[in-house]
Short mmCIF file of C-alpha atoms and ligand atoms in Angstrom, two decimals:
data_model
loop_
_atom_site.label_atom_id
_atom_site.label_comp_id
_atom_site.label_asym_id
_atom_site.label_seq_id
_atom_site.Cartn_x
_atom_site.Cartn_y
_atom_site.Cartn_z
CA MET A 1393 36.97 2.10 17.73
CA GLN A 1394 40.18 0.22 18.30
CA SER A 1395 38.78 -1.54 21.39
CA ASP A 1396 37.80 -5.21 21.45
CA PRO A 1397 34.16 -6.22 21.68
CA SER A 1398 32.95 -6.36 25.29
CA ASP A 1399 29.77 -6.72 27.32
CA GLN A 1400 30.59 -3.64 29.32
CA ALA A 1401 28.14 -0.80 28.70
CA ILE A 1402 29.79 2.32 27.28
CA THR A 1403 28.70 5.78 26.11
CA ALA A 1404 29.66 7.35 22.79
CA GLN A 1405 29.00 11.03 22.13
CA GLY A 1406 29.28 12.87 18.87
CA TRP A 1407 27.46 14.22 15.83
CA VAL A 1408 25.43 12.18 13.39
CA LYS A 1409 27.20 12.07 10.04
CA THR A 1410 24.81 9.75 8.25
CA LYS A 1411 21.68 7.82 8.99
CA ARG A 1412 20.43 4.77 7.13
CA ASP A 1413 17.12 3.13 7.79
CA SER A 1414 16.00 -0.38 7.03
CA LYS A 1415 12.88 -2.19 8.10
CA ASN A 1416 14.08 -3.47 11.45
CA VAL A 1417 17.22 -1.50 12.19
CA CYS A 1418 18.59 1.99 11.89
CA PHE A 1419 22.31 2.69 11.31
CA LEU A 1420 23.84 5.92 12.56
CA GLU A 1421 27.41 6.92 11.84
CA VAL A 1422 28.42 9.07 14.79
CA SER A 1423 31.66 11.04 14.79
CA ASP A 1424 33.42 12.86 17.60
CA GLY A 1425 36.10 14.21 15.26
CA SER A 1426 38.91 12.05 16.61
CA SER A 1427 39.14 10.03 13.40
CA MET A 1428 37.96 10.08 9.81
CA LYS A 1429 35.45 7.29 10.22
CA GLY A 1430 32.71 7.55 12.79
CA LEU A 1431 31.41 4.78 15.01
CA GLN A 1432 28.57 2.77 13.56
CA ILE A 1433 25.60 2.63 15.93
CA ILE A 1434 23.02 -0.11 15.39
CA ILE A 1435 19.57 0.64 16.72
CA ASP A 1436 17.11 -2.20 16.78
CA LYS A 1437 13.68 -0.78 16.09
CA SER A 1438 12.13 -3.18 18.54
CA SER A 1439 14.35 -1.84 21.36
CA ASP A 1440 13.31 0.69 23.98
CA ILE A 1441 14.63 3.56 21.87
CA SER A 1442 11.66 5.62 20.83
CA GLU A 1443 10.76 6.29 17.24
CA GLU A 1444 10.62 9.94 18.15
CA SER A 1445 14.26 10.20 19.19
CA LEU A 1446 15.29 8.16 16.16
CA ALA A 1447 13.49 10.62 13.94
CA LEU A 1448 15.39 13.50 15.57
CA ALA A 1449 18.80 11.85 15.09
CA ALA A 1450 19.27 13.52 11.70
CA THR A 1451 22.55 14.54 10.06
CA GLY A 1452 24.29 17.14 12.22
CA ALA A 1453 22.42 16.30 15.44
CA ALA A 1454 24.47 15.87 18.62
CA VAL A 1455 23.75 12.51 20.25
CA SER A 1456 24.78 10.43 23.20
CA CYS A 1457 24.51 6.68 22.66
CA GLU A 1458 24.74 3.94 25.23
CA GLY A 1459 25.35 0.31 24.39
CA ILE A 1460 27.97 -2.39 24.00
CA LEU A 1461 30.70 -2.87 21.41
CA VAL A 1462 30.22 -5.93 19.20
CA ASP A 1463 32.19 -7.38 16.28
CA SER A 1464 31.26 -5.59 13.11
CA PRO A 1465 30.37 -7.66 10.08
CA ALA A 1466 30.80 -4.56 7.90
CA LYS A 1467 34.02 -3.99 5.96
CA GLY A 1468 36.61 -1.49 7.20
CA GLN A 1469 35.60 -1.38 10.83
CA LYS A 1470 36.47 -3.63 13.72
CA VAL A 1471 33.57 -2.92 16.06
CA GLU A 1472 30.18 -1.26 16.08
CA MET A 1473 27.81 -0.33 18.88
CA GLN A 1474 24.62 -2.17 19.66
CA ALA A 1475 22.69 0.69 21.23
CA THR A 1476 20.42 0.38 24.26
CA ALA A 1477 19.75 4.11 24.69
CA LEU A 1478 19.88 7.19 22.50
CA THR A 1479 19.69 10.76 23.78
CA ILE A 1480 19.42 13.78 21.52
CA VAL A 1481 21.70 16.42 23.05
CA GLY A 1482 20.77 20.06 22.56
CA THR A 1483 18.50 21.25 19.84
CA VAL A 1484 18.17 19.42 16.57
CA PRO A 1485 19.76 21.22 13.56
CA ALA A 1486 17.37 23.34 11.59
CA GLU A 1487 16.14 22.01 8.29
CA ASP A 1488 18.50 24.25 6.34
CA TYR A 1489 21.62 22.60 7.83
CA PRO A 1490 23.96 23.15 4.89
CA LEU A 1491 26.08 20.01 5.16
CA GLN A 1492 24.05 17.29 3.58
CA LYS A 1493 25.46 13.99 2.46
CA LYS A 1494 27.02 15.04 -0.82
CA ARG A 1495 30.31 16.52 -1.94
CA HIS A 1496 30.41 20.27 -1.52
CA SER A 1497 32.86 22.46 -3.44
CA PHE A 1498 35.77 23.97 -1.53
CA GLU A 1499 34.55 27.42 -2.64
CA PHE A 1500 31.17 26.83 -1.03
CA LEU A 1501 32.75 25.45 2.13
CA ARG A 1502 34.91 28.60 2.48
CA GLU A 1503 31.66 30.55 2.76
CA ILE A 1504 30.66 28.38 5.72
CA ALA A 1505 34.07 28.18 7.35
CA HIS A 1506 32.37 27.86 10.75
CA LEU A 1507 30.83 24.52 9.71
CA ARG A 1508 33.46 23.13 7.36
CA PRO A 1509 35.46 21.42 10.14
CA ARG A 1510 32.54 18.97 10.26
CA THR A 1511 33.36 17.65 6.79
CA ASN A 1512 35.72 14.75 6.12
CA THR A 1513 38.25 16.92 4.30
CA PHE A 1514 38.48 19.68 6.88
CA GLY A 1515 38.48 17.27 9.80
CA ALA A 1516 41.43 15.50 8.16
CA VAL A 1517 43.24 18.80 7.50
CA ALA A 1518 42.79 19.82 11.13
CA ARG A 1519 44.18 16.51 12.39
CA VAL A 1520 47.13 16.58 9.97
CA ARG A 1521 47.87 20.22 10.86
CA ASN A 1522 47.87 19.28 14.53
CA ALA A 1523 50.17 16.29 13.92
CA MET A 1524 52.56 18.45 11.90
CA SER A 1525 52.73 21.07 14.68
CA THR A 1526 53.61 18.33 17.12
CA ALA A 1527 56.23 16.95 14.74
CA ILE A 1528 57.81 20.39 14.27
CA HIS A 1529 58.31 20.86 17.98
CA GLY A 1530 59.38 17.21 18.29
CA PHE A 1531 62.03 17.58 15.61
CA PHE A 1532 63.61 20.66 17.16
CA GLN A 1533 63.24 19.60 20.78
CA GLU A 1534 64.89 16.22 20.07
CA ARG A 1535 67.85 18.14 18.66
CA GLY A 1536 68.10 20.51 21.62
CA PHE A 1537 66.73 23.62 19.85
CA LEU A 1538 65.14 26.20 22.12
CA TYR A 1539 61.67 27.53 21.22
CA VAL A 1540 61.71 31.34 21.26
CA HIS A 1541 58.55 33.47 21.07
CA THR A 1542 59.43 36.37 18.82
CA PRO A 1543 57.21 39.48 18.86
CA ILE A 1544 54.19 39.97 16.63
CA ILE A 1545 54.19 43.75 16.72
CA THR A 1546 57.42 45.17 15.41
CA GLY A 1547 59.17 48.47 14.89
CA SER A 1548 61.42 47.09 12.15
CA ASP A 1549 60.83 45.60 8.72
CA THR A 1550 62.79 42.34 8.40
CA GLU A 1551 63.18 42.08 4.68
CA GLY A 1552 63.41 45.78 3.97
CA ALA A 1553 60.41 45.29 1.70
CA GLY A 1554 56.95 46.84 2.06
CA GLN A 1555 53.62 45.05 2.25
CA MET A 1556 53.25 45.17 6.02
CA PHE A 1557 50.10 45.77 8.06
CA GLN A 1558 50.30 48.87 10.18
CA VAL A 1559 49.34 48.82 13.86
CA THR A 1560 48.05 52.05 15.32
CA THR A 1561 45.80 53.53 17.97
CA LEU A 1562 45.69 56.93 16.24
CA ASP A 1563 42.22 58.25 15.46
CA LEU A 1564 42.02 57.66 11.72
CA ASP A 1565 39.30 60.28 11.33
CA ASN A 1566 41.61 62.88 12.82
CA ILE A 1567 45.22 62.01 12.01
CA PRO A 1568 47.78 64.28 13.72
CA LYS A 1569 50.21 65.85 11.25
CA THR A 1570 53.78 67.13 11.52
CA GLU A 1571 54.76 70.54 10.19
CA GLU A 1572 55.73 68.88 6.89
CA GLY A 1573 52.22 67.47 6.63
CA LYS A 1574 53.24 63.86 7.33
CA THR A 1575 51.53 61.65 9.92
CA ASP A 1576 52.82 62.48 13.40
CA TYR A 1577 53.40 59.18 15.17
CA SER A 1578 54.75 60.71 18.37
CA GLY A 1579 51.28 60.43 19.89
CA ASP A 1580 50.74 56.87 18.61
CA PHE A 1581 50.81 53.97 21.08
CA PHE A 1582 54.52 53.21 20.62
CA GLY A 1583 55.49 56.75 19.69
CA LYS A 1584 56.59 55.59 16.26
CA GLN A 1585 55.20 53.82 13.23
CA THR A 1586 54.74 50.09 13.95
CA HIS A 1587 53.67 47.02 12.00
CA MET A 1588 52.71 43.37 12.27
CA THR A 1589 55.77 41.18 11.82
CA VAL A 1590 56.59 39.55 8.46
CA SER A 1591 59.19 37.25 10.03
CA GLY A 1592 60.72 36.57 13.43
CA GLN A 1593 64.18 36.05 12.03
CA LEU A 1594 65.97 39.21 13.10
CA GLN A 1595 64.82 38.79 16.68
CA VAL A 1596 65.48 35.05 16.82
CA GLU A 1597 69.06 35.71 15.67
CA ASN A 1598 69.61 37.57 18.97
CA TYR A 1599 68.70 34.46 20.94
CA CYS A 1600 70.73 32.29 18.57
CA CYS A 1601 73.82 34.38 19.30
CA ALA A 1602 73.39 33.65 23.01
CA LEU A 1603 71.76 30.24 23.29
CA GLY A 1604 72.93 28.41 20.17
CA ASP A 1605 70.28 26.49 18.27
CA VAL A 1606 66.85 28.13 18.48
CA TYR A 1607 63.62 28.33 16.51
CA THR A 1608 60.49 30.39 16.33
CA PHE A 1609 57.12 29.11 15.12
CA GLY A 1610 54.34 31.64 15.05
CA PRO A 1611 52.02 33.80 12.97
CA THR A 1612 53.36 36.28 10.43
CA PHE A 1613 51.51 38.86 8.35
CA ARG A 1614 51.90 40.17 4.83
CA ALA A 1615 49.60 42.71 3.25
CA GLU A 1616 50.25 41.32 -0.19
CA ASN A 1617 47.58 41.98 -2.70
CA SER A 1618 48.37 38.77 -4.56
CA ASN A 1619 45.33 36.66 -5.12
CA THR A 1620 47.13 33.35 -5.55
CA THR A 1621 46.52 29.85 -4.22
CA ARG A 1622 49.79 30.09 -2.26
CA HIS A 1623 49.53 33.40 -0.39
CA LEU A 1624 47.68 34.34 2.78
CA ALA A 1625 47.70 37.64 4.63
CA GLU A 1626 48.15 35.75 7.91
CA PHE A 1627 50.19 32.58 7.94
CA TRP A 1628 52.45 30.61 10.26
CA MET A 1629 56.16 30.41 9.84
CA ILE A 1630 58.83 28.08 11.19
CA GLU A 1631 62.25 29.71 11.50
CA PRO A 1632 65.23 27.83 12.97
CA GLU A 1633 68.53 29.61 13.49
CA MET A 1634 71.83 27.90 14.32
CA ALA A 1635 75.02 29.35 15.74
CA PHE A 1636 78.43 28.13 14.57
CA CYS A 1637 76.71 26.88 11.45
CA GLU A 1638 77.35 27.62 7.78
CA LEU A 1639 75.26 27.10 4.68
CA GLU A 1640 76.09 23.38 4.45
CA GLY A 1641 74.77 22.66 7.95
CA ASN A 1642 71.71 24.75 7.19
CA MET A 1643 70.91 22.69 4.09
CA GLU A 1644 71.38 19.47 6.02
CA LEU A 1645 68.94 20.64 8.68
CA ALA A 1646 66.35 21.71 6.09
CA GLU A 1647 66.48 18.30 4.40
CA ASP A 1648 66.31 16.38 7.68
CA PHE A 1649 63.45 18.58 8.82
CA ILE A 1650 61.26 18.07 5.75
CA LYS A 1651 61.88 14.33 5.78
CA TYR A 1652 61.09 14.09 9.49
CA ILE A 1653 57.77 15.91 9.12
CA LEU A 1654 56.65 13.91 6.06
CA ASN A 1655 57.61 10.66 7.71
CA TYR A 1656 55.77 11.61 10.88
CA VAL A 1657 52.56 12.34 8.99
CA LEU A 1658 52.78 9.10 6.98
CA GLU A 1659 53.21 7.16 10.22
CA HIS A 1660 50.72 8.97 12.45
CA CYS A 1661 47.96 10.08 10.09
CA SER A 1662 47.56 7.07 7.84
CA GLU A 1663 43.75 7.16 7.75
CA ASP A 1664 43.68 10.86 6.84
CA MET A 1665 46.50 10.43 4.32
CA ASP A 1666 44.59 7.56 2.67
CA PHE A 1667 41.68 9.95 2.29
CA PHE A 1668 43.80 12.67 0.65
CA ASN A 1669 45.42 10.04 -1.54
CA GLN A 1670 42.03 8.86 -2.77
CA TRP A 1671 40.00 12.06 -2.97
CA VAL A 1672 42.33 15.03 -3.17
CA LEU A 1673 45.53 14.11 -4.99
CA LYS A 1674 46.08 10.61 -6.30
CA GLY A 1675 49.56 9.34 -5.50
CA VAL A 1676 50.38 11.98 -2.90
CA LYS A 1677 51.43 9.32 -0.40
CA ASP A 1678 53.96 7.82 -2.82
CA THR A 1679 55.33 11.28 -3.58
CA LEU A 1680 55.89 11.98 0.10
CA GLN A 1681 57.48 8.58 0.63
CA SER A 1682 59.84 9.12 -2.27
CA VAL A 1683 60.88 12.51 -0.88
CA VAL A 1684 61.64 10.81 2.43
CA ASP A 1685 63.71 8.12 0.67
CA THR A 1686 65.69 10.27 -1.79
CA PRO A 1687 68.66 12.55 -1.07
CA PHE A 1688 67.90 16.14 -2.16
CA LYS A 1689 69.77 17.40 -5.21
CA HIS A 1690 71.86 20.55 -5.08
CA MET A 1691 72.70 23.16 -7.70
CA THR A 1692 73.89 26.74 -7.77
CA TYR A 1693 71.70 29.52 -9.09
CA THR A 1694 74.22 30.03 -11.91
CA ASP A 1695 73.94 26.39 -13.01
CA ALA A 1696 70.17 26.51 -12.65
CA VAL A 1697 69.97 29.55 -14.91
CA ALA A 1698 72.19 27.84 -17.49
CA GLU A 1699 69.77 24.89 -17.53
CA LEU A 1700 66.72 27.14 -17.71
CA GLU A 1701 68.14 29.18 -20.57
CA LYS A 1702 68.31 25.99 -22.66
CA VAL A 1703 64.51 25.76 -22.53
CA ASN A 1704 63.63 29.44 -22.36
CA ASP A 1705 60.92 29.12 -25.02
CA LYS A 1706 58.86 27.09 -22.51
CA PHE A 1707 58.47 30.04 -20.14
CA ASP A 1708 56.29 33.14 -19.96
CA PHE A 1709 59.14 34.97 -18.18
CA LYS A 1710 62.44 34.46 -20.02
CA VAL A 1711 65.36 33.64 -17.78
CA SER A 1712 68.74 35.31 -17.71
CA TRP A 1713 71.40 35.58 -15.02
CA GLY A 1714 70.31 38.05 -12.37
CA CYS A 1715 66.56 37.56 -12.63
CA ASP A 1716 64.51 36.22 -9.77
CA LEU A 1717 63.21 32.70 -10.42
CA GLN A 1718 59.46 32.52 -10.96
CA THR A 1719 57.33 29.57 -9.94
CA GLU A 1720 57.34 28.21 -13.52
CA HIS A 1721 61.16 28.11 -13.43
CA GLU A 1722 61.28 26.57 -10.00
CA ARG A 1723 58.81 23.90 -11.03
CA TYR A 1724 60.78 23.07 -14.16
CA LEU A 1725 63.93 22.61 -12.05
CA THR A 1726 62.32 20.38 -9.46
CA GLU A 1727 59.73 18.54 -11.57
CA GLU A 1728 61.51 18.00 -14.86
CA LEU A 1729 65.23 18.51 -14.40
CA CYS A 1730 65.71 17.00 -10.93
CA GLN A 1731 62.48 15.00 -10.60
CA GLY A 1732 62.41 15.62 -6.87
CA PRO A 1733 63.40 18.21 -4.28
CA VAL A 1734 66.37 20.40 -5.16
CA ILE A 1735 68.25 23.01 -3.16
CA VAL A 1736 69.36 26.02 -5.20
CA THR A 1737 72.20 28.07 -3.69
CA ASP A 1738 74.30 31.19 -4.26
CA TYR A 1739 71.76 33.64 -5.68
CA PRO A 1740 72.68 37.12 -6.95
CA LYS A 1741 72.79 39.55 -4.03
CA GLU A 1742 70.39 41.94 -5.80
CA ILE A 1743 67.44 39.56 -5.48
CA LYS A 1744 68.04 38.54 -1.87
CA ALA A 1745 67.76 40.16 1.56
CA PHE A 1746 70.42 42.45 3.04
CA TYR A 1747 71.49 40.07 5.83
CA MET A 1748 72.73 37.24 3.62
CA LYS A 1749 76.45 36.51 3.65
CA MET A 1750 78.34 37.65 0.58
CA ASN A 1751 80.35 35.09 -1.39
CA GLU A 1752 83.96 35.85 -2.36
CA ASP A 1753 82.86 36.73 -5.90
CA GLY A 1754 81.13 39.84 -4.49
CA LYS A 1755 78.13 39.07 -6.72
CA THR A 1756 76.32 36.20 -5.05
CA VAL A 1757 75.18 35.46 -1.51
CA ARG A 1758 75.08 32.28 0.55
CA ALA A 1759 71.36 31.75 0.10
CA MET A 1760 69.53 28.48 -0.31
CA ASP A 1761 65.99 27.84 -1.48
CA VAL A 1762 64.44 24.39 -1.26
CA LEU A 1763 62.20 23.68 -4.25
CA VAL A 1764 59.69 20.85 -4.37
CA PRO A 1765 57.44 19.50 -7.14
CA ARG A 1766 53.96 21.09 -7.42
CA LEU A 1767 54.81 24.14 -5.31
CA GLY A 1768 58.26 25.43 -6.20
CA GLU A 1769 59.90 27.24 -3.28
CA ILE A 1770 58.97 25.87 0.10
CA ILE A 1771 61.96 27.06 2.15
CA GLY A 1772 64.08 30.17 1.87
CA GLY A 1773 67.22 30.40 3.97
CA SER A 1774 70.80 31.58 4.15
CA GLN A 1775 74.00 31.94 6.05
CA ARG A 1776 73.87 35.37 7.68
CA GLU A 1777 76.51 38.05 7.22
CA GLU A 1778 78.46 37.99 10.49
CA ASP A 1779 81.00 40.65 9.52
CA PHE A 1780 80.07 44.05 10.94
CA ASP A 1781 81.64 46.16 8.18
CA LYS A 1782 80.19 44.11 5.35
CA LEU A 1783 76.72 44.09 6.86
CA LYS A 1784 76.80 47.82 7.51
CA ALA A 1785 77.99 48.47 3.96
CA ARG A 1786 75.11 46.36 2.63
CA ILE A 1787 72.56 48.27 4.73
CA ASP A 1788 73.92 51.57 3.39
CA GLU A 1789 74.07 50.27 -0.18
CA MET A 1790 70.40 49.29 -0.04
CA GLY A 1791 69.43 52.69 1.30
CA MET A 1792 68.06 51.25 4.53
CA ASP A 1793 67.90 53.25 7.74
CA GLU A 1794 70.89 52.02 9.76
CA SER A 1795 69.58 53.45 13.02
CA GLU A 1796 66.67 51.00 12.91
CA TYR A 1797 69.10 48.08 12.95
CA TRP A 1798 71.53 49.11 15.68
CA TRP A 1799 70.65 46.12 17.84
CA TYR A 1800 70.97 43.73 14.89
CA LEU A 1801 74.38 45.20 14.04
CA ASP A 1802 75.42 44.84 17.68
CA LEU A 1803 75.36 41.04 17.27
CA ARG A 1804 78.27 41.56 14.84
CA ARG A 1805 80.18 43.68 17.35
CA PHE A 1806 80.01 41.39 20.37
CA GLY A 1807 81.14 37.79 19.86
CA THR A 1808 79.98 37.44 16.29
CA VAL A 1809 79.80 33.88 14.88
CA PRO A 1810 78.83 32.24 11.60
CA HIS A 1811 75.14 31.49 11.87
CA SER A 1812 72.44 30.30 9.50
CA GLY A 1813 68.75 29.61 9.35
CA PHE A 1814 65.71 29.39 7.17
CA GLY A 1815 62.02 30.16 7.00
CA LEU A 1816 59.32 27.75 6.00
CA GLY A 1817 55.68 28.64 5.52
CA PHE A 1818 53.67 26.15 7.55
CA GLU A 1819 50.62 26.29 5.28
CA ARG A 1820 52.73 25.65 2.17
CA LEU A 1821 54.04 22.51 3.83
CA ILE A 1822 50.50 21.41 4.74
CA GLN A 1823 49.47 21.98 1.12
CA TYR A 1824 52.35 19.83 0.03
CA VAL A 1825 51.47 17.04 2.45
CA THR A 1826 47.71 16.97 1.84
CA GLY A 1827 47.76 17.74 -1.87
CA LEU A 1828 45.21 20.53 -1.41
CA GLY A 1829 45.50 23.04 -4.21
CA ASN A 1830 44.43 26.17 -2.36
CA ILE A 1831 46.22 27.54 0.70
CA ARG A 1832 42.86 28.87 1.98
CA ASP A 1833 41.87 25.29 2.73
CA VAL A 1834 44.74 24.35 5.04
CA ILE A 1835 44.27 27.09 7.66
CA PRO A 1836 41.11 27.16 9.79
CA PHE A 1837 40.08 30.73 9.03
CA PRO A 1838 41.91 32.17 6.00
CA ARG A 1839 42.66 35.87 5.79
CA THR A 1840 43.17 37.17 2.26
CA VAL A 1841 42.36 40.37 0.38
CA LYS A 1842 38.78 41.37 1.25
CA THR A 1843 38.19 38.20 3.28
CA ILE A 1844 37.99 38.49 7.06
CA ASP A 1845 34.68 36.84 7.99
CA PHE A 1846 34.63 34.39 10.89
P1 ATP B 2056 56.84 33.95 -2.44
O1 ATP B 2056 57.85 34.21 -3.52
O2 ATP B 2056 56.12 32.66 -2.61
O3 ATP B 2056 55.94 35.12 -2.19
P2 ATP B 2056 58.69 34.85 -0.47
O4 ATP B 2056 59.96 34.86 -1.20
O5 ATP B 2056 57.95 36.12 -0.27
O6 ATP B 2056 57.69 33.74 -1.11
P3 ATP B 2056 59.95 34.47 2.09
O7 ATP B 2056 59.93 35.90 2.39
O8 ATP B 2056 61.25 33.80 1.78
O9 ATP B 2056 58.89 34.13 0.93
O10 ATP B 2056 59.20 33.69 3.29
C1 ATP B 2056 59.58 32.40 3.75
C2 ATP B 2056 58.49 31.36 3.47
O11 ATP B 2056 57.21 31.79 3.92
C3 ATP B 2056 58.28 31.05 2.00
O12 ATP B 2056 59.19 30.10 1.56
C4 ATP B 2056 56.87 30.50 1.98
O13 ATP B 2056 56.88 29.12 2.36
C5 ATP B 2056 56.18 31.28 3.07
N1 ATP B 2056 55.36 32.39 2.59
C6 ATP B 2056 55.78 33.59 2.13
N2 ATP B 2056 54.74 34.42 1.85
C7 ATP B 2056 53.62 33.72 2.18
C8 ATP B 2056 52.23 34.04 2.17
N3 ATP B 2056 51.78 35.23 1.79
N4 ATP B 2056 51.34 33.09 2.57
C9 ATP B 2056 51.80 31.89 2.99
N5 ATP B 2056 53.09 31.52 3.04
C10 ATP B 2056 54.02 32.43 2.65
MG1 MG B 2057 56.44 36.97 -1.39
#
């Protein structure tokens, strides 16, 4: 579609998106998925193309068209094809083909997730998701980060919090029991209870403490029964980890990273972004551009709470020092107070994970969350506790089973260094970029409570 007109015969293959008939010509818009707009095919009714094949070239049909590219008089396209031959490939879609030329609701399209990639919206999401994956690897590879594949099945629970999917080959109709009446895992595949990973961080830290700057980018699983527009049971996470790096360097990387990805999408997916800007969220392109152009603001949790307390009557959950920030608080901070992305640091240790480095005050940890308008938290990260005694004390204090973490503690015994990293949910970032309101619409086949079709 970017080629110049030419007399050379070419073939275009794809699916018919629309068909318009006039007295002497028929217009087909044929798409192969490589771009938002399809190629316009002009079929002269006096040509050799039979009326019969024209009749079969209905919406959804797979076709192969031969012809030449000519200048297009129509707006918004450079060339169109003057067809000399039209072949219907395969069988013609049945009459109940569900994707007719009208806007379908996202709810309906989720029920036909096998066909929704054929729509404009889901084609655009797939292309943007692909471009963002490329940009993520590009960003890290350009900076010399090593891509590490962390395991999906795990014997440890990263955050020390529940909500994991269990993996087992035990016969669930005949569960072996110990003398105390508990499940006996000794005969299970791994000989102990195992789960799907919720994060690759603990494992990627091992590679960080040998190879320097590393990242993992893969699927993670959370059996959370929260039916929100921001949670999936299976989602992809990007987790960089840097050696000889403290919280400041971590925040710098997070800001550079987000800006790089947004900029990449604006540059490489302009047609798809124009579509989102027009049909999904008006102004989303300007928002992304302004994030790219503006330095992120910074504030401590303590300062954030002081600001939130001033407007406590606005919130369903009242804020006081020590409480975890809810989305409504995060959105107030980023949308109203800072009017752009803000990085909140130094949270109370009680509301953060065991591995975060303690501040000198003994009350707060070197955590950082990046908050953005519309979504709230998009990144959660920290400097890690590199001191063996302090980390061990924290594990004990939280009542965690130290023996499960011997290998993680070993990193603090042999050549320990300050190191830092963060986790970013890929789908949240795609939501942010596309403006789509529901996380189920930015992953090809969403898995949520009671939804596992396709
Ligand atoms: P939330 O408060 O939104 O549940 P979290 O505090 O549980 O997030 P983390 O454990 O810090 O999240 O995970 C790191 C990142 O992974 C989050 O910042 C978010 O972008 C993403 N994330 C977390 N849970 C989900 C989920 N269920 N579905 C999709 N993305 C998620
Ligand atoms: Mg959560």
